[in-house]
XYZ file of C-alpha atoms in Angstrom:
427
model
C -12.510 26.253 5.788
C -8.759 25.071 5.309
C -6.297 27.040 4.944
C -2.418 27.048 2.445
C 0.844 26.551 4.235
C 3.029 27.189 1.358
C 6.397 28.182 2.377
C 7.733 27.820 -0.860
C 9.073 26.045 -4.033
C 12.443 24.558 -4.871
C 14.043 23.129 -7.514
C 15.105 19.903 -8.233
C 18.849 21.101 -9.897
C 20.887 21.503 -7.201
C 23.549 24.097 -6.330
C 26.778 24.250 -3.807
C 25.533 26.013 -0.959
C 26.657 29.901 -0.602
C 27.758 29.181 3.167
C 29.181 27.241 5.685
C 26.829 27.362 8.023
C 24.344 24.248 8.980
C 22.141 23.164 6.730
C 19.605 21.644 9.747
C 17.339 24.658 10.698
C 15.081 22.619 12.783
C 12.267 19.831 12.684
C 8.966 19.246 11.924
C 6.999 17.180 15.032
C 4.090 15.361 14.478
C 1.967 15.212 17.629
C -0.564 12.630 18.655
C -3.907 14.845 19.697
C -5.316 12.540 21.315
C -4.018 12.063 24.349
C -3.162 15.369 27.141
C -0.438 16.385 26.850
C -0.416 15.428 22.997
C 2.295 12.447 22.183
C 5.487 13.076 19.625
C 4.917 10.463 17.282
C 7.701 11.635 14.476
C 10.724 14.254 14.450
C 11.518 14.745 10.544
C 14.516 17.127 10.706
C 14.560 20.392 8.201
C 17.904 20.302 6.402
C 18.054 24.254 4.209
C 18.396 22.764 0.348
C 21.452 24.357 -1.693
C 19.471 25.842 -3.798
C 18.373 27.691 -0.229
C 14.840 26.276 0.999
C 13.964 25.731 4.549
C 11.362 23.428 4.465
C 10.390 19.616 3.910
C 7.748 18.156 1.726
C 3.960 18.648 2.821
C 3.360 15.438 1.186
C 6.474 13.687 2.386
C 5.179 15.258 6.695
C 1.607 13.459 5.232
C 3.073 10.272 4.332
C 5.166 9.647 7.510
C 2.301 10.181 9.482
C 0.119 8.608 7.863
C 2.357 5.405 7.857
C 2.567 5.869 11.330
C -0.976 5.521 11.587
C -0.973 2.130 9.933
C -2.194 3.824 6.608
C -5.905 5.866 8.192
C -5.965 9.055 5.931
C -5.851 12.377 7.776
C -5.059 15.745 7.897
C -2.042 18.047 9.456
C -3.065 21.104 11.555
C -0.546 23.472 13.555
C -0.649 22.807 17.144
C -2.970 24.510 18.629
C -4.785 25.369 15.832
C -8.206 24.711 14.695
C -7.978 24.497 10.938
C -6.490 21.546 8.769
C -3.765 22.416 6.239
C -4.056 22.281 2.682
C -1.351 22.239 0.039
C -1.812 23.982 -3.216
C 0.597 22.752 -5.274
C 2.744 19.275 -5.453
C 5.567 21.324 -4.268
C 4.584 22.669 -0.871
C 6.882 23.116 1.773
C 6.055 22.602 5.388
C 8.704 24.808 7.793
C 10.267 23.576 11.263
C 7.369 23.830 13.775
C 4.658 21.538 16.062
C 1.686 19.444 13.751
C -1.494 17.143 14.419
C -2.397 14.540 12.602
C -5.823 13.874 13.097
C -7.348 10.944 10.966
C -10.386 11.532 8.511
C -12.304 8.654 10.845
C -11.993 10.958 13.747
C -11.248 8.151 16.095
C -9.756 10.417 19.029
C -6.774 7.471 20.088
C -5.791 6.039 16.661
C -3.803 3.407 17.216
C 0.260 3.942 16.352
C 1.920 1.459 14.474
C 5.559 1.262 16.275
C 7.393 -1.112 14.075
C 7.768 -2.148 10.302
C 7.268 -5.653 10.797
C 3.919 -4.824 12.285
C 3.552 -2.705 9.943
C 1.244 -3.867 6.415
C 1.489 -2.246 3.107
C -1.473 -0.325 1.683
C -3.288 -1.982 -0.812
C -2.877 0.709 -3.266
C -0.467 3.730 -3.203
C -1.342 7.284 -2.511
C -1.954 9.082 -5.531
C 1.415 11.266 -6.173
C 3.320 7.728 -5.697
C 1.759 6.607 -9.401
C 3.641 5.789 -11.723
C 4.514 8.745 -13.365
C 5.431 10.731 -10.165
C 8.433 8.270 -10.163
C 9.698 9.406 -13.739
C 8.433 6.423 -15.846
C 6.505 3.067 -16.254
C 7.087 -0.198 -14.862
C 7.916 -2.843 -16.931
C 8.635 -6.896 -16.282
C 12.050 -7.261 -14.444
C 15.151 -8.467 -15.760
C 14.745 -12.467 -14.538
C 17.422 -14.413 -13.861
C 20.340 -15.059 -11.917
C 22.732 -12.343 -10.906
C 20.574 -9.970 -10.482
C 23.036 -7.395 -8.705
C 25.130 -7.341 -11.887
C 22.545 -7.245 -14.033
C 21.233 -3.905 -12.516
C 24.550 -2.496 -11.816
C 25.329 -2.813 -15.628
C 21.925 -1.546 -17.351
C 22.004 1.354 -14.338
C 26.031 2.087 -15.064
C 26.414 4.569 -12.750
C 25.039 5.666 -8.997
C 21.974 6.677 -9.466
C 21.753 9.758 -7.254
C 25.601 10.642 -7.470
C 26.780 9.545 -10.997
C 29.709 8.101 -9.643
C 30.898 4.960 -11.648
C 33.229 3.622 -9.400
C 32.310 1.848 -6.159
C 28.495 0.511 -7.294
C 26.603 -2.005 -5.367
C 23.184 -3.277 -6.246
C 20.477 -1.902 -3.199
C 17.405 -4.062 -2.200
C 14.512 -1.153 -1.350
C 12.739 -3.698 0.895
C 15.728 -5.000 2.477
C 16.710 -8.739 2.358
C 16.314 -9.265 5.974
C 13.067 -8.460 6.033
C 11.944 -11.057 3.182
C 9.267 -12.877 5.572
C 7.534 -8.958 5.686
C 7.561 -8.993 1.683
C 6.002 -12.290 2.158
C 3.305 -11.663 4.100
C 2.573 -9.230 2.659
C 2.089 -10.414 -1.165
C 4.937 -7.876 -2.796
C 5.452 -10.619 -5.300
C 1.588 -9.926 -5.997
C 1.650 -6.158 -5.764
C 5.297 -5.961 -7.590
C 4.739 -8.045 -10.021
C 8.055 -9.797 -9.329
C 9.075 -13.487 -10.313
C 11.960 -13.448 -8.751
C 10.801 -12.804 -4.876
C 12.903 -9.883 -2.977
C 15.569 -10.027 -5.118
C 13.706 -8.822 -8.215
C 15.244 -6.358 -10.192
C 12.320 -4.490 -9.772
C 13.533 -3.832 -5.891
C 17.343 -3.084 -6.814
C 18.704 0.285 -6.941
C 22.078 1.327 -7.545
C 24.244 3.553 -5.270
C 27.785 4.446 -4.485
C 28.565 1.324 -1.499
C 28.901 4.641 0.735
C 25.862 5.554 0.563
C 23.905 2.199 1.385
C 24.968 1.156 4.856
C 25.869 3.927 6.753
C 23.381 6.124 4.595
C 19.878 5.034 3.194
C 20.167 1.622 5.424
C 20.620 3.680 8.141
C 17.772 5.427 7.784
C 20.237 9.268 6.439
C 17.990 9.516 3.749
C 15.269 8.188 1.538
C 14.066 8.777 -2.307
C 10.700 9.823 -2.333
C 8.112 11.244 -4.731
C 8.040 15.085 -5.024
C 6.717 17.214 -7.740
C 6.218 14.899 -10.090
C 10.050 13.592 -9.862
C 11.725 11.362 -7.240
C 13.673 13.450 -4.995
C 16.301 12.792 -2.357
C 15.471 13.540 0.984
C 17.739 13.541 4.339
C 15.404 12.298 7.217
C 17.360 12.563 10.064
C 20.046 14.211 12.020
C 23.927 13.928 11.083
C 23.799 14.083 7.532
C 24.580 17.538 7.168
C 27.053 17.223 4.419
C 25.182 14.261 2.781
C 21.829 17.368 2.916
C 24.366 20.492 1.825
C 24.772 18.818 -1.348
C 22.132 16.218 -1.929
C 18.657 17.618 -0.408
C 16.073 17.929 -2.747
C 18.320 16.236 -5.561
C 16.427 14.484 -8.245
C 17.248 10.970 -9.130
C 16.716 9.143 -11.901
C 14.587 6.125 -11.118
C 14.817 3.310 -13.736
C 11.789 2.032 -15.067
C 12.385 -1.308 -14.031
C 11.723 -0.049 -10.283
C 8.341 -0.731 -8.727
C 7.059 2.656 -6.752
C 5.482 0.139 -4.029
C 9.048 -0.732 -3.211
C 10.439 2.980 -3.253
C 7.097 3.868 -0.177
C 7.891 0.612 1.504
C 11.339 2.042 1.808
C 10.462 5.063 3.213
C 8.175 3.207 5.575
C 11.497 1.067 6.638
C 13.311 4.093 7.168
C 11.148 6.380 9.169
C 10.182 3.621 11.809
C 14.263 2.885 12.110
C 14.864 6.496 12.565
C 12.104 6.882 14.927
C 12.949 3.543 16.835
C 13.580 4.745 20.092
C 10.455 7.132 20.363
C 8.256 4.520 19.221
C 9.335 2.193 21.627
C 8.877 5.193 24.489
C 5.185 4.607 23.105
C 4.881 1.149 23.385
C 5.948 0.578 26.797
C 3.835 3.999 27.917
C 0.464 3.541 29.783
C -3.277 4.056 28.315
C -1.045 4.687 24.698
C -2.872 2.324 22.074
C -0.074 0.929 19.877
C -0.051 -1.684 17.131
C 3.066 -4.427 17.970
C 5.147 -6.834 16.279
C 3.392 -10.107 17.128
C 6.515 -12.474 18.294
C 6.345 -16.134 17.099
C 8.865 -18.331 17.988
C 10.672 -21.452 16.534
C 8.974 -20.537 12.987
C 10.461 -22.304 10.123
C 12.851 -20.186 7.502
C 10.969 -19.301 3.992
C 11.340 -22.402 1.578
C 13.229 -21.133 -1.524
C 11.538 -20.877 -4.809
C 12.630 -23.245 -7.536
C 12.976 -23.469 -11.302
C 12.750 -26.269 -13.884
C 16.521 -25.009 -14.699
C 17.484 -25.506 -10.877
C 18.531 -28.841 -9.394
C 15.703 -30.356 -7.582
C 13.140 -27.874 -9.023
C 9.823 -28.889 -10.286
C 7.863 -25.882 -11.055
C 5.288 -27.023 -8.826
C 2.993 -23.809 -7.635
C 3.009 -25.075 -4.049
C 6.410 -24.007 -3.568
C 7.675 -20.811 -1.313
C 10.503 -18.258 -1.861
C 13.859 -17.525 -1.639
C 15.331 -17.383 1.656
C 18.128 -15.871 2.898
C 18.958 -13.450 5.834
C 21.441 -10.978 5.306
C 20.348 -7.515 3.948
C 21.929 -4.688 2.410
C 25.193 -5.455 4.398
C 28.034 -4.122 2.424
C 28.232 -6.754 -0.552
C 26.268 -7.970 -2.838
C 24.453 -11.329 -1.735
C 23.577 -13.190 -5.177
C 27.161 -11.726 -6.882
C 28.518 -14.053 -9.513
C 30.572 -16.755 -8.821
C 33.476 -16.438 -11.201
C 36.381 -18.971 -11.879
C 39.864 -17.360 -11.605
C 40.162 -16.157 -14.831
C 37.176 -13.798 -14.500
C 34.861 -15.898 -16.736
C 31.677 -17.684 -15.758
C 32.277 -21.928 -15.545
C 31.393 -24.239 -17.582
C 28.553 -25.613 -15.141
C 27.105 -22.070 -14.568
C 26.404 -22.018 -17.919
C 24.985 -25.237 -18.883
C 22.901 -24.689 -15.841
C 21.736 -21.247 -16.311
C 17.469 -21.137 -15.989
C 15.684 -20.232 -19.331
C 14.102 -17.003 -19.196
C 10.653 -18.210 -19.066
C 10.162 -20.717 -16.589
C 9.663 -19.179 -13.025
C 6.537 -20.144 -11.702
C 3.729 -18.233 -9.204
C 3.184 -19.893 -5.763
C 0.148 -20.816 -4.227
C 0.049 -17.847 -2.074
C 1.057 -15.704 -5.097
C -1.927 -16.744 -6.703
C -4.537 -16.687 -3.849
C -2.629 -13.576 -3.641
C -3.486 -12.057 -6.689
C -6.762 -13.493 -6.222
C -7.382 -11.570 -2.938
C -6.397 -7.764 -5.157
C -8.281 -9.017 -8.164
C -11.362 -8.812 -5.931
C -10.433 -4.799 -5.092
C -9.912 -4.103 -9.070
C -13.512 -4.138 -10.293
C -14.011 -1.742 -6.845
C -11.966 0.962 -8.152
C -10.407 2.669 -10.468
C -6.789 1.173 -11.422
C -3.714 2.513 -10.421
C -1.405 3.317 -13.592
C 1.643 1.051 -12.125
C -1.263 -1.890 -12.088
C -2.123 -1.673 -15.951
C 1.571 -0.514 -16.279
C 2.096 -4.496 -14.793
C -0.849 -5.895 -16.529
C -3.715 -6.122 -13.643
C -7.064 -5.684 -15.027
C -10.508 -7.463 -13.303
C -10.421 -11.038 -14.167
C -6.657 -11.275 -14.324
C -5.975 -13.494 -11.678
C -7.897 -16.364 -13.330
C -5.862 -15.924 -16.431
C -2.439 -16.182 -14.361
C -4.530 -19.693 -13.118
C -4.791 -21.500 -16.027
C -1.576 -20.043 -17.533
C 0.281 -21.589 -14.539
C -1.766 -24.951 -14.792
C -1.167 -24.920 -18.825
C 2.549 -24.741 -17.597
C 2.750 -27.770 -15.518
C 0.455 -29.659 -17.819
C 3.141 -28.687 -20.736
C 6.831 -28.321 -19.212
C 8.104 -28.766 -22.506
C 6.405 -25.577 -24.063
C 8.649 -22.571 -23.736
C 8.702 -19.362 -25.708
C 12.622 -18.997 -25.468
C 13.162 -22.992 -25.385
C 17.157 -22.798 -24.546
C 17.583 -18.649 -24.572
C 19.089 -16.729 -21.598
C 20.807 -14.202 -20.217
C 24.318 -13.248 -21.291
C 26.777 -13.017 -18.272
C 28.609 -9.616 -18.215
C 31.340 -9.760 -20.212
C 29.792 -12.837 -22.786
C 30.704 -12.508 -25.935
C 27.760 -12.855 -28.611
C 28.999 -16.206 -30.478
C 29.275 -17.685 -26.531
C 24.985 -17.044 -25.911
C 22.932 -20.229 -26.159
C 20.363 -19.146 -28.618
C-alpha cells in the first residue's frame, strides 16, 4: 500500500521574504539501492520559497531521477523504508531528506546515465509536461532569419523578470550541443524547420540570467501545477531563490515543452557533473557513457532555395555552428551603420515557405509515425499536426516541392526586419 508525502502547497505569486536568513534549508538525495552501501546519484538543494515553503517538487525529485536513469519509470521511497511514495496532488512537496529510486522493471543495478550527450530523449513526454501544463499550445515557429530578434521583439520583455532592458534570445537545448539535437530527431519531435535555432527553442531572459544562471545549471523552468515554474537547482543562488523560487513564468506558445525537459535534463547532469563522474570511474557501478568518436566531420548546414548555393534538396543536413548560449546572440542581425538592414539582406531574404525536411528528418518522422497508431497522442503532437499516416504526407509534400520549385504559397512574402516600415515589405 503506498503511502502521501505531502508537505505542502505553494503558490505561484511570489512575495519578498519576511527574513534575512537563508533560503537553502537542505537537500533532497536520491540514492542508488542497489548497490551496499546505496550510491548518491543526485543532490537537488531545498531553497524555502518567499511565499515560505520548504520543499521541492515531488514531480520535479521524479523527473531528475528518472532522467538519471536514462528514462526507466520508477518510484521514490524514504531510505530505509519499505513503501513507495505517492503524491496526491500536482503540487506536492518533497522536504530535505535521503530517497530511492527504484525502477518499475525492478532490475536491482539500473544502469546510470552520467552525461547528456549519452543521454537520449524520451520518445514522448511524461504526462504533466503536455501541453497545457506549460500554459498554452504549440504552434509553427516564426521561420526565418534573425531569429534572436524576432523572439526578443514578440516576447518584449524577460520572461521570468519583466525586465525590458538587457534581453538576449536563450537556446533551451543549447547551441553547442546541436549534434545531440541531431541525433536525436528534435527537428522531428519539435516540429522545427529551422534546426536548433528554431524559435520554438528560444526563450527570452535578462543576459544576467543566462550564463552565469540557467547555463550554469542556477536554475531551470519546469512544469508544476499546471504552470511553468522557476526552480533553483543548486547551491549559491540564494538571492536568485529568495526572490524567484517557485515563480511562474510565462511560457510563449511558440515554445516546444520537449525543449523546456531537455533543458532540465542539460542542467541537472551539469550540476551533478562531478558526482557522476565519481560513478563512472567507480568499480562494479554500471553506468551508461558518452561514446567518444574522433575526427567526425562538423554538421552540414541546411540550405534554402533563397540561400546562395541552396537547392532544397532533402539530402541535405543542418545548421552548424559551435558556440552556445555564450553571452551574445549568435544569428543577431547584421546592420549597416545607420541601423537599417542593406540592400543585399533584403533582396536576399528566404521566402517564408521554402525550408525543406532532410532525409533523416523524414526517416525521422517515419521512425515516430510507427509509435502513433501504438498510443494515444500527446496534445503537443496534434497541437504540431502528428496524426498516424502523417509522415507519408510530409513525403510526397516534400517530393511535390522539388518536382515544383516554382509553387509557393507566399511567392515573394517575408519577414519584416525590426524596425521596417510597412510600404518597405516585399509583398
Amino acid at each position: 500500500m503506498s503511502t502521501t508525502f505531502l508537505v505542502g502547497t505553494g503558490s505561484a505569486t511570489p512575495v519578498k521574504p519576511k527574513s534575512t536568513q537563508s533560503p537553502l534549508v537542505g537537500y533532497v538525495r536520491i540514492q542508488h539501492p542497489g548497490y551496499q552501501p546505496p550510491r548518491l546519484i543526485a543532490m537537488l538543494p531545498v531553497y524555502r520559497s518567499p511565499s515560505g515553503i520548504d520543499g521541492i517538487p515531488f514531480s520535479f525529485v521524479l523527473d531528475a531521477a528518472q532522467i538519471l536513469a536514462s528514462n526507466q519509470p520508477g518510484t521514490l521511497r524514504v531510505c530505509g523504508t519499505p513503501t513507495d511514495l505517492t503524491a496526491p496532488d500536482s503540487l506536492s512537496l518533497l522536504p530535505p531528506g535521503d530517497y530511492e529510486y527504484r525502477v518499475t522493471t525492478g532490475e536491482a543495478r539500473y544502469p546510470i546515465c552520467t552525461s547528456f550527450r549519452a543521454w537520449s530523449v524520451p520518445s514522448v513526454l511524461p504526462a504533466h509536461w503536455d501541453i497545457t501544463a506549460m500554459g498554452g499550445k504549440v504552434t509553427p515557429p516564426m521561420m526565418g532569419t534573425n531569429a534572436s530578434e524576432k523572439t526578443k521583439t514578440e516576447d518584449g520583455q524577460c520572461l521570468m523578470t519583466g525586465a525590458t532592458s538587457r534581453l538576449q534570445s536563450c537556446h533551451m537545448v543549447p547551441k553547442a550541443d546541436e549534434q545531440w539535437w541531431n541525433d536525436n530527431d528534435m527537428n522531428v519531435k519539435t516540429f522545427a524547420t529551422e534546426g536548433i535555432d528554431s524559435s520554438s527553442n528560444r526563450l527570452t531572459l535578462r543576459a544576467d540570467l543566462i550564463g552565469p544562471g540557467m547555463d550554469a545549471a542556477g536554475f531551470v523552468i519546469i512544469s508544476y501545477g499546471g504552470s511553468a515554474v522557476c526552480v533553483c537547482m543548486k547551491s549559491g543562488f540564494e538571492d536568485l531563490a529568495s526572490e524567484y523560487q517557485f515563480r511562474t513564468v510565462k511560457i510563449p506558445a511558440r515554445i516546444h515543452p520537449f525543449n523546456m525537459y531537455v533543458r532540465l535534463a542539460w542542467n541537472l547532469f551539469r550540476m551533478s557533473h562531478s558526482l557522476l563522474l565519481g560513478l563512472q570511474s567507480a568499480k562494479n557501478v554500471v553506468t551508461i557513457k558518452e561514446e567518444t568518436t574522433t575526427n567526425a566531420p562538423p554538421p552540414a548546414k541546411r540550405k534554402h532555395i533563397g540561400q546562395p548555393g541552396g537547392t532544397g534538396d532533402a539530402s541535405e543536413g543542418l545548421h552548424g555552428g559551435e558556440s552556445g548560449n555564450d553571452g551574445h546572440d549568435d544569428d543577431a542581425p547584421h546592420l549597416t551603420d545607420g541601423g537599417e538592414s542593406s540592400e543585399d539582406e533584403i533582396l536576399h531574404s528566404p521566402p517564408l515557405d521554402v525550408w525543406r525536411w532532410t532525409e533523416h528528418d523524414l526517416k525521422g518522422m517515419e521512425k515516430l509515425d510507427a509509435t502513433l497508431s501504438t498510443r494515444p497522442l500527446a496534445r503537443y503532437e496534434e497541437a504540431t499536426g502528428m496524426y498516424p499516416g502523417y509522415s507519408q504526407a510530409m513525403r510526397l509534400a516534400q517530393k511535390y516541392r522539388q518536382e515544383h520549385p516554382e509553387v509557393s504559397a507566399v511567392v515573394h512574402a517575408r519577414v519584416a526586419r525590426v524596425g521596417e516600415d510597412d510600404d518597405e515589405q516585399q509583398l
